[in-house]
């Protein structure tokens, strides 16, 4: 009886007939992530009878792959979009199929209001949030903290004090992969959300306030304080020559290496590949500190499934994705966080992953999607341009006014009138 109910969940109650046929799905995942996403697809195939063919967009990204597919008239049935701005662009262009009633009900039952907002356009739900990323984390060397006699700080002022104490132990505070400019935009976004709050964060993401606003310049000064050359492993020149992956490999590697690394939950996967630092033992993690008080805002990312071609198979897949059962296989395998409120956290094998997933859920309306992913790609999502280039330049010139003016000029060009 239970199996029958599960199988029926993949079909409309108005059409009890088993589904057949094929569904084409596109996402960014490759390698080990693709193998684990395949577990999700296998479960859908088992329940529904629909065969799923998955295509990885690879390093070129989903946006580029979809643009090519659309130009050639061969869009997949379903795509997982890593940027809410892309969902809104496609929905406004009439390229997306709005969710059916059953999928809408499942999304509203299983996801918080912020995730629903990110998946909507013009008052209609077009997407199902599936994979989340917690990008408000600071990873630290447990032994270095113990030797320095410090503990994970709760406030940004406390973080500055920890950095100063580490300096007395000849340990630079942070390794930063500044050659990848997105690491610097992540720094800015976390600081800005805490300094300016959610309302101004949303206004800035929509360019309804200028980048010369006082809230921006205040945040840029705070960024320069925490990323002072004396607090950076190797100094500014090394930071700007170091990729994200290299920064993880260079941190926590003994005397003289950085004691901390700011970035998202995906740091754990890089540490696992390195093999010489066990998460939860040698390296642990604490939330990005608050500006004042103890309120915990979270900046994150994620992938939202959208339907590009109408079909019973596609409808069934979207309904399935909105359920906790869809997230279970990947959550159990590891390397995954779900924004689904009703997924049992005990399914995550790692205690650290459970903590990170809980932080995303507990943030509630204080969760905000990566700001650069909410802006036009030419401004927030392109290496060597826009936010990424200007924040790299800021570490060198250390002139907040010049940086703010450059950000506003490029934002105007990207957003248009």
Phi, psi and omega in degrees: 000316179298317179297323179295319179295319179297317180294320181293334181299338180274000182233155176293142178295340180278348182224090185282359182290142177298145178272152172226195175089194189227149180230131178258127186233138178237139176209179183272346192285138176219175177060225183296326179294321178295320178300320182282326174295329178299331176298323177294314180296321178300320180294319177296317178299319180297319183283325191256331187087002180269135176273133182247129175250120184256138175239127176273128178287343176066203186293337179291339177089159183293320183301313180294318180295321179291322179299318178294314180298321181292319179296329180268001178069033182223055178295146173290169177289318184226141174228147175258112186265127180274000183224119177302330178299326178291322176299314181294322179296316180290321180294318180294336180271000179077018184268353182249152176261123179297150180295145174286171186301318182296318179292321177300315179298319180293319179297315181293333180279330191249354185228148180289169187296326181292319177294324177295320179297318180294336183263009186241160172212130177054040175082004181238142178279126178243351186221162175242114176297132183236307183241135180244159173228133174266111183250024179241062187224145172237119179269142185217154178280113185299315181295321180296320178294318180295318180294326180276350180071033180240161179233160178306126184279155179263341184234163178293326175297320177295324178296320178297320179294319177299318179300320180292320179295318179300324179299327178290342178262011181062034176242114174299146185293309192233140161263134182225130177268067188287349174296329171271102187299341180294336177294326179285324176295326177295320175302309182301314185298318179294318178295317184294318180300323182281325181283315190262337181089170187293324184295311181289330174302313179294320179296317180293320179299326179270001184058040174266353164231152184281160177284358172267003179302149182302326180298327179287313182295324175299317180293321179296322177296319179295321177300314179296327179295310182288332178254040174296143182309325181290344181259002185253134177295114180087353181082181186297316182301318179293318179303314184285351177255004187249130176281169178300309181302320179294324180295323178292319181293330183275343181276158172058030186250024175116189183306134178088344178277164181296146180268344182221157175214122176268127168177183190282184183298340181291350174302324182302322180293321179292320177297322179295322177294324180293319170085354183249008180220114182271125179293132182094347179238293180277323180234133177233184188217146174225158182295147174305126190296159178280156175288310173219153177070205186235006182295136188250095172281152179228127169264135182214179174231187179170173179235128184246124180281135177229153180260123183257339179223129183287137176190155175300324180295317179294318177302316181296320180294319179295320177296319179298314183300332182283354184265156174299330181299328180292325182280340188301311184301316182287321178299322180289327182283333178105163180075034188205141171231133179255140173275006181288119184296335188256011172282127180295119183296340179293346179292329177293129184287326186267131175301325179295315179298321177299319178296318182291322178293318179298321180298320178296316181290318183290337179297328177055237181285356175269000173283135175225138178291149176319119187298320182296333177282348177268352182261167173304142186301328181293338180263313187251349190235019183233125178296140178082004181222165169053223183306316187297312181292318185293322178289327173297315179297324182300322180298335181269308186279332177055037179243104185294319182296314179299317180297316181297319179295321178293320177298316181294319180297316181286328177296317178300319180293324184282319183280332183081187183299000000 
